[in-house]
Amino acid sequence: MLNAQVWESSFAAGIFDDNNNFMGGSEVLQLVSHKNKLFASVSYWQDESNIWYGGDDPNIGWSQILSLDSPNEDWSVDLNLDSYYLRPEILKQVVFTKDMYGNNLSTPDTLLIAAAYSSNFVFGPVVVSSFIRDDQDGSWNETTIFEGTLPAGESYSIRDMQIYTDQVTGEEMLFISIGTNGIFVAKYNPDSQHKIQWNSSPEYGPVDIRPLGIVVTNNTLYFSSGNKIYKRIDGANPSYSIVHDFSDLSSNINSAVGGIRGLTIIDNEENESMLLMWCPNGQSKGTIFRLDPNLDGSFNRVYETKLSLLVEDYLPGTTVNYLLGAYNDFLKIFNPIDNEYYHIVGFESTIQGGNYPSWNGYYSGALYAIRNSNAEYLLEEVNDSISFNEPELVATRCYVYSPFNNENAIYFGGFDPNGFLSTNKAWIYKKTNNLNGDFNNDGIINILDVVQLVNTILINEYNDTVDMNGDGIVNILDIVQLVNIILN
């Protein structure tokens, strides 16, 4: 990336907001831009503030939604889920354009929705709920999607939701995955305080492995489950069919790992393709495949890269025995310097050998891969290369463009306890890209900014500097000499 990148810590768990609300948690699961604000979902899985892991107060240590109003302010608690909701695995902005009767809304309604299941199995059934933000007063309305029996865990894991319009009936619906119970749908009800009316029975399900992704491409809805991708067949009585199967690579999927992860739509010439990370079991290496559509509705599988090999190059002397990533999706970003679109995807990896900081066998730094339009990949690290005395970051779980005016930045969040006690490990960093030319941040674009820009490009691309005179100072004389060399 040919620009000046500055990393800055935005949030570190274990602090209080201005209203004296505690903000802890083991990991940041989602980062979402919504109506000029930034929101984060924080899990307390394996965090000792929670009573399941050593906490002594049943009223604290549950899921939280945090919000940030501007880059110059601090994060604050926007919602405490309480009531034994441990992990808000999904937080997403959705836009409804039709009501439940098929009528166009006079103005589309943009909603921020979180969903989670209750882990209190002692006093009742497993409850899956959605939480919808009222942007007028900042409150959240809770509504039950589904109630079921034990076992819980992956049976109720909610990893994605997607708005889709049935191409036959014209109905607009919100689709959500609820673990192995299947795919559930909702419609927009303008007469309801909660705005959304859920159907308590799955449209499709049960499934063998919890779905990790739902996407819409080429006017068709797809979802992934284990080693299979399903297509919705629209109509008054919809059905689903398997359109691609990875069973030839692995017939047995470890449900905790998931199989097909990070299902994302990318442009591919005249059509759209699907990008995904293949992680079937405890020996996963983070293999990335692209699925290109065929005229008959099938897909051509294209191998792109194996991230474990890139990590072994990035950390010479190491062996990567396990790599897990694509927790949500690949983020599409644009780099105006080379006028090209990229995609980034986060992950974690276990390492053996080499003298690098690690945490319970996992590399302590938070790596992510950058894919260019030629399907070439390189690795970068959140907050640059981690040292032995810095807090462990481990997994890059989520990322989002800054919603704030005049801030050209990407926010990253993550951790991943991996079954180990992880108290106050949740983190958010932001990477600011200075693309306006004002490298010195003095409000004026001048020759010194040009010097710094050229210097940055040379360092990033050629491991060199623009100190043409070798006097240890980069100044206008160096620029003059460089220009003369180019012209001659």
XYZ file of C-alpha atoms in Angstrom:
488
model
C 0.000 0.000 0.000
C 1.660 3.199 -1.158
C 0.552 5.560 1.553
C 1.466 6.645 5.041
C -0.077 4.284 7.599
C -0.399 5.191 11.250
C -1.635 2.678 13.819
C -3.423 3.808 16.956
C -5.126 1.925 19.788
C -8.827 2.776 19.836
C -10.061 0.463 22.608
C -8.515 -1.936 25.116
C -10.795 -3.913 27.432
C -10.743 -3.335 31.173
C -11.807 0.315 31.399
C -14.882 2.360 32.334
C -16.811 4.700 30.085
C -17.876 8.242 31.048
C -21.039 6.851 32.674
C -18.976 4.497 34.851
C -20.022 1.418 32.872
C -17.361 -1.270 32.804
C -16.133 -2.297 29.358
C -14.281 -5.615 29.444
C -14.589 -8.774 27.421
C -12.352 -11.301 25.743
C -12.914 -10.388 22.088
C -14.492 -7.990 19.649
C -16.669 -9.998 17.280
C -18.073 -7.370 14.928
C -17.388 -3.761 13.948
C -20.221 -1.961 12.157
C -20.664 1.520 10.749
C -24.204 2.819 11.316
C -25.537 6.339 10.823
C -22.199 8.101 11.250
C -21.287 6.126 14.333
C -19.153 3.074 14.960
C -20.457 0.072 16.901
C -18.681 -2.997 18.273
C -20.012 -6.268 19.677
C -17.999 -7.609 22.614
C -18.034 -11.167 23.923
C -17.260 -12.337 27.461
C -16.510 -15.926 26.431
C -13.697 -17.196 28.731
C -13.521 -13.799 30.492
C -13.268 -14.103 34.287
C -15.732 -11.247 34.761
C -18.363 -13.803 33.754
C -19.720 -16.216 36.372
C -19.024 -19.281 34.185
C -15.292 -18.472 34.318
C -14.786 -17.312 37.891
C -16.863 -14.149 38.233
C -18.924 -13.657 41.399
C -21.591 -11.244 40.115
C -24.250 -12.764 37.803
C -25.274 -9.269 36.679
C -22.029 -8.360 34.937
C -19.772 -9.937 32.358
C -22.334 -10.477 29.623
C -22.463 -9.342 26.001
C -22.078 -5.647 25.280
C -22.529 -3.384 22.294
C -20.149 -0.421 22.417
C -20.408 2.778 20.397
C -18.068 5.537 19.271
C -19.480 8.918 18.247
C -16.305 10.423 16.829
C -12.607 9.563 16.537
C -11.820 12.223 19.136
C -14.073 10.712 21.810
C -13.968 7.499 23.827
C -15.982 4.307 23.453
C -19.073 3.876 25.631
C -21.556 1.117 26.436
C -24.560 1.360 24.129
C -26.234 -1.884 25.245
C -25.722 -4.404 28.032
C -27.425 -7.595 26.880
C -27.397 -9.101 30.411
C -29.676 -12.110 31.072
C -26.994 -14.697 30.280
C -26.309 -13.575 26.712
C -22.609 -14.380 26.463
C -21.638 -13.745 22.830
C -23.305 -11.273 20.447
C -21.963 -13.165 17.436
C -23.813 -11.028 14.911
C -24.128 -7.249 14.711
C -25.179 -5.902 11.344
C -26.840 -2.989 9.599
C -29.733 -3.966 7.324
C -31.940 -1.829 5.094
C -35.622 -2.643 4.550
C -37.365 -1.178 1.500
C -40.676 -3.102 1.713
C -43.117 -3.995 4.465
C -44.396 -7.487 5.220
C -47.238 -7.022 2.746
C -44.935 -6.259 -0.154
C -45.587 -2.503 -0.185
C -42.678 -0.160 -0.836
C -41.752 1.938 2.184
C -41.928 5.690 1.601
C -38.421 5.838 3.039
C -36.131 2.801 3.451
C -35.580 1.921 7.101
C -31.956 1.330 8.093
C -31.696 -0.791 11.241
C -28.835 -1.922 13.445
C -29.488 -5.445 14.697
C -27.640 -7.662 17.168
C -28.534 -11.261 17.964
C -27.458 -13.768 20.612
C -28.675 -16.790 22.533
C -29.028 -17.072 26.306
C -26.618 -19.404 28.066
C -28.825 -19.787 31.168
C -29.910 -23.387 30.740
C -30.831 -23.913 34.400
C -34.083 -21.955 34.587
C -35.570 -22.430 31.151
C -35.170 -23.161 27.462
C -32.445 -21.786 25.243
C -33.682 -18.386 24.018
C -32.471 -16.767 20.816
C -33.175 -13.040 20.672
C -32.639 -10.079 18.406
C -31.871 -6.588 19.675
C -32.853 -3.692 17.403
C -31.566 -0.203 18.061
C -33.978 2.724 18.223
C -31.831 5.498 16.800
C -34.221 8.166 18.064
C -33.538 7.615 21.753
C -30.621 5.149 21.689
C -32.589 2.315 23.298
C -32.683 -1.283 22.079
C -35.815 -3.401 21.600
C -35.475 -7.090 22.360
C -37.607 -9.722 20.668
C -37.481 -13.519 20.742
C -36.635 -15.258 17.473
C -36.649 -18.859 18.636
C -36.755 -21.045 21.747
C -35.327 -24.530 21.895
C -33.935 -27.274 24.064
C -30.433 -28.398 24.966
C -27.751 -28.884 23.807
C -26.859 -25.269 23.101
C -23.543 -23.887 21.858
C -23.126 -24.391 18.133
C -26.760 -25.474 17.889
C -27.738 -21.810 18.376
C -24.678 -19.983 17.044
C -25.812 -16.935 15.026
C -23.154 -15.934 12.509
C -24.830 -14.003 9.700
C -27.970 -12.287 8.435
C -28.914 -10.958 5.024
C -31.744 -9.005 3.370
C -33.063 -10.700 0.225
C -36.015 -10.235 -2.133
C -37.666 -13.392 -3.468
C -37.344 -13.139 -7.256
C -40.700 -14.890 -7.771
C -42.986 -13.468 -5.093
C -41.279 -10.082 -4.669
C -41.289 -10.493 -0.868
C -38.431 -8.826 0.982
C -37.160 -10.833 3.934
C -34.366 -10.886 6.470
C -32.604 -14.257 6.615
C -30.654 -15.300 9.716
C -28.789 -18.483 10.603
C -29.407 -20.047 14.016
C -26.864 -22.806 14.408
C -27.883 -26.279 13.385
C -31.541 -25.291 13.761
C -31.326 -23.768 10.293
C -32.277 -20.618 8.397
C -35.010 -18.365 9.822
C -36.745 -15.427 8.142
C -38.391 -12.179 9.196
C -40.375 -9.418 7.511
C -40.693 -5.723 8.233
C -43.778 -4.847 10.266
C -44.358 -1.072 10.361
C -46.980 -1.500 13.093
C -44.639 -3.250 15.503
C -42.463 -1.500 18.051
C -39.752 -4.006 17.201
C -40.038 -3.303 13.447
C -39.344 -6.970 12.598
C -41.687 -9.961 12.748
C -39.925 -13.306 12.959
C -41.224 -16.693 11.896
C -40.450 -19.034 14.802
C -40.044 -22.031 12.489
C -37.032 -22.368 10.193
C -37.543 -21.941 6.481
C -34.846 -24.572 6.072
C -33.348 -26.891 8.637
C -32.072 -28.535 10.649
C -28.560 -28.688 9.171
C -25.577 -30.776 10.232
C -23.096 -27.923 10.789
C -23.863 -24.343 11.879
C -23.956 -21.993 8.859
C -21.241 -19.344 8.901
C -22.237 -17.201 5.938
C -25.254 -15.967 3.946
C -24.749 -14.006 0.724
C -26.740 -12.706 -2.226
C -25.124 -12.863 -5.655
C -26.562 -12.685 -9.147
C -30.051 -12.246 -7.603
C -29.823 -15.516 -5.689
C -29.401 -16.270 -1.973
C -26.786 -18.792 -0.833
C -25.609 -20.011 2.558
C -22.725 -22.203 3.684
C -22.923 -25.105 6.107
C -19.883 -27.275 6.802
C -18.513 -28.434 3.464
C -21.575 -27.453 1.405
C -23.053 -24.343 -0.171
C -26.833 -24.196 -0.519
C -28.915 -22.193 -2.995
C -32.411 -20.908 -2.267
C -34.980 -21.756 -4.945
C -37.480 -18.906 -4.780
C -41.265 -19.091 -4.872
C -44.345 -19.381 -2.697
C -42.968 -22.672 -1.371
C -39.213 -22.113 -1.398
C -36.702 -24.936 -1.248
C -32.930 -25.306 -1.075
C -30.431 -27.335 -3.078
C -26.707 -28.022 -2.759
C -24.775 -26.210 -5.501
C -21.213 -26.905 -4.386
C -19.687 -29.566 -2.173
C -16.178 -29.648 -0.683
C -16.553 -33.250 0.502
C -13.771 -34.278 -1.862
C -11.395 -32.265 0.347
C -12.855 -33.353 3.675
C -15.993 -35.374 4.361
C -15.805 -34.869 8.132
C -16.037 -31.314 9.432
C -15.154 -30.243 12.959
C -18.200 -28.137 13.776
C -16.202 -25.801 16.052
C -13.936 -24.942 13.114
C -16.738 -24.787 10.605
C -15.590 -25.762 7.102
C -16.560 -22.962 4.715
C -15.855 -19.601 6.358
C -16.116 -15.941 5.370
C -18.368 -16.375 2.344
C -18.027 -13.095 0.400
C -19.114 -11.790 -2.994
C -16.422 -10.343 -5.270
C -16.516 -8.895 -8.772
C -15.222 -11.191 -11.476
C -15.420 -9.711 -14.975
C -19.115 -9.674 -15.969
C -20.333 -11.889 -13.113
C -19.858 -12.165 -9.381
C -17.858 -14.901 -7.717
C -17.731 -16.154 -4.154
C -14.578 -15.980 -2.051
C -14.107 -18.181 1.022
C -11.618 -19.686 3.426
C -11.580 -23.466 3.802
C -10.981 -24.581 7.410
C -12.379 -28.094 7.957
C -10.662 -29.230 11.186
C -7.795 -28.872 13.634
C -5.259 -29.231 10.819
C -6.702 -26.338 8.799
C -4.187 -24.257 6.872
C -6.469 -21.388 5.815
C -6.838 -22.295 2.152
C -8.641 -19.666 0.099
C -10.820 -20.667 -2.835
C -12.837 -18.684 -5.342
C -16.041 -20.075 -6.825
C -16.764 -18.808 -10.341
C -20.341 -19.293 -11.622
C -21.110 -21.461 -14.631
C -24.058 -21.016 -16.977
C -25.782 -24.134 -15.595
C -25.841 -22.731 -12.050
C -22.858 -24.718 -10.816
C -19.528 -23.256 -9.737
C -15.950 -23.743 -10.849
C -13.606 -24.002 -7.857
C -10.363 -22.040 -8.157
C -7.500 -22.376 -5.656
C -5.980 -18.998 -4.725
C -3.596 -19.428 -1.793
C -2.801 -21.219 1.446
C -2.294 -18.664 4.205
C -0.198 -20.983 6.387
C 2.554 -20.861 3.759
C 2.450 -17.060 3.762
C 2.789 -16.998 7.553
C 5.811 -19.309 7.363
C 7.385 -16.836 4.929
C 6.390 -13.885 7.115
C 7.859 -15.543 10.239
C 10.973 -17.381 8.951
C 11.815 -20.509 10.868
C 8.265 -21.248 11.980
C 5.928 -24.095 11.124
C 2.188 -23.382 11.071
C 0.163 -26.438 12.072
C -3.203 -24.689 12.285
C -4.688 -21.543 10.823
C -8.238 -20.289 11.312
C -9.716 -17.130 9.875
C -12.458 -15.381 7.908
C -14.567 -14.995 11.046
C -17.128 -12.856 9.234
C -16.188 -11.905 5.680
C -13.547 -10.337 3.456
C -13.592 -6.521 3.521
C -13.410 -4.741 0.161
C -11.181 -1.659 0.237
C -10.051 0.836 -2.390
C -6.551 2.222 -2.740
C -6.664 5.475 -4.750
C -2.892 5.563 -5.199
C -2.931 2.607 -7.591
C -6.657 2.888 -8.372
C -7.257 -0.722 -7.381
C -9.637 -2.658 -5.146
C -8.301 -5.037 -2.530
C -9.866 -7.460 -0.059
C -8.581 -8.074 3.451
C -9.223 -11.071 5.672
C -8.101 -11.709 9.254
C -6.959 -14.929 10.912
C -4.965 -16.558 13.721
C -2.302 -19.255 13.556
C -0.369 -21.611 15.795
C 3.398 -21.490 15.372
C 6.303 -23.768 16.233
C 9.952 -22.775 15.959
C 11.465 -19.370 15.496
C 11.866 -16.774 18.208
C 8.494 -15.022 18.035
C 6.018 -13.990 20.766
C 3.198 -16.465 21.240
C 0.195 -17.062 23.462
C -0.801 -20.679 24.217
C 0.855 -21.693 20.958
C -0.745 -18.934 18.850
C 1.294 -16.139 17.315
C 0.678 -13.098 19.501
C 0.418 -10.625 16.630
C -2.828 -10.073 14.754
C -2.162 -10.860 11.110
C -4.376 -10.252 8.115
C -4.006 -10.950 4.410
C -4.468 -8.454 1.588
C -5.698 -9.776 -1.777
C -5.269 -7.725 -4.929
C -7.347 -7.981 -8.106
C -4.912 -10.539 -9.533
C -5.575 -12.871 -6.574
C -2.102 -12.201 -5.165
C -1.772 -12.093 -1.381
C 0.529 -10.414 1.106
C 0.414 -10.230 4.899
C 0.266 -7.245 7.204
C 0.051 -7.020 10.977
C -2.172 -4.913 13.191
C -0.082 -2.265 14.966
C 3.016 -3.502 13.085
C 5.239 -6.346 14.311
C 4.390 -7.277 17.876
C 7.075 -7.461 20.556
C 7.416 -9.796 23.512
C 6.362 -7.137 26.031
C 3.149 -6.025 24.271
C -0.357 -7.367 25.025
C -1.335 -10.354 22.915
C -3.650 -9.610 19.978
C -3.766 -13.153 18.426
C -6.671 -12.981 15.932
C -7.943 -10.268 13.618
C -11.668 -10.997 13.767
C -13.311 -7.943 12.194
C -12.696 -4.696 10.341
C -14.688 -1.768 8.973
C -14.195 1.558 7.231
C -14.353 4.596 9.476
C -17.820 6.234 9.373
C -16.428 9.584 10.438
C -16.048 12.565 8.148
C -12.485 13.534 7.290
C -11.058 10.301 8.697
C -9.541 7.927 6.161
C -9.111 4.900 8.389
C -9.955 1.253 8.873
C -10.820 -0.065 12.334
C -9.735 -3.606 13.288
C -10.930 -5.700 16.227
C -10.388 -9.142 17.664
C -8.651 -11.639 19.940
C -10.149 -15.246 20.143
C -9.743 -17.074 23.467
C -9.525 -20.515 21.811
C -10.819 -22.109 25.017
C -8.284 -20.461 27.362
C -9.102 -17.976 30.131
C -8.922 -14.561 28.487
C -9.825 -11.661 30.743
C -9.975 -8.146 29.269
C -8.385 -9.225 25.986
C -10.778 -7.477 23.561
C -9.076 -4.840 21.405
C -9.717 -2.331 18.625
C -7.007 -0.602 16.615
C -7.352 1.789 13.738
C -5.073 2.275 10.771
C -5.169 5.796 9.364
C -4.143 6.257 5.740
C -2.909 9.750 4.948
C -3.999 10.249 1.348
C -4.677 13.986 1.289
C -1.044 14.988 0.925
C -0.807 16.792 4.285
C 1.785 14.433 5.734
C 2.974 16.928 8.342
C -0.579 17.581 9.574
C 0.001 21.337 9.546
C -3.077 22.076 7.440
C -0.903 23.056 4.485
C 0.230 20.877 1.581
C 3.759 22.016 0.736
C 7.134 20.805 -0.485
C 7.890 19.094 2.819
C 4.773 16.967 2.353
C 6.023 16.018 -1.123
C 9.368 15.059 0.370
C 7.683 12.852 2.963
C 5.368 11.274 0.374
C 8.243 10.356 -1.935
C 10.247 9.110 1.014
C 7.365 6.910 2.175
C 6.928 5.421 -1.286
C 10.638 4.664 -1.616
C 10.845 3.085 1.814
C 7.731 0.956 1.310
C 8.526 -0.112 -2.233
C 12.297 -0.128 -2.543
C 13.614 -0.146 1.025
C 15.410 3.086 0.214
C 15.056 6.767 1.032
C 15.095 10.027 -0.866
C 18.210 11.283 0.927
C 19.957 11.683 -2.420
C 22.780 13.815 -1.012
C 23.578 11.383 1.752
C 23.693 14.107 4.338
C 21.221 12.436 6.679
C 18.577 15.083 5.983
C 15.688 14.742 3.546
C 14.955 18.166 2.054
C 14.212 20.120 -1.125
C 17.721 19.536 -2.503
C 17.083 15.821 -2.467
C 13.843 16.309 -4.433
C 15.667 18.448 -7.011
C 18.349 15.811 -7.471
C 15.785 13.030 -7.725
C 13.825 14.941 -10.380
C 17.006 15.543 -12.375
C 17.829 11.849 -12.296
C 14.343 10.957 -13.520
C 14.441 13.578 -16.324
C 17.889 12.503 -17.462
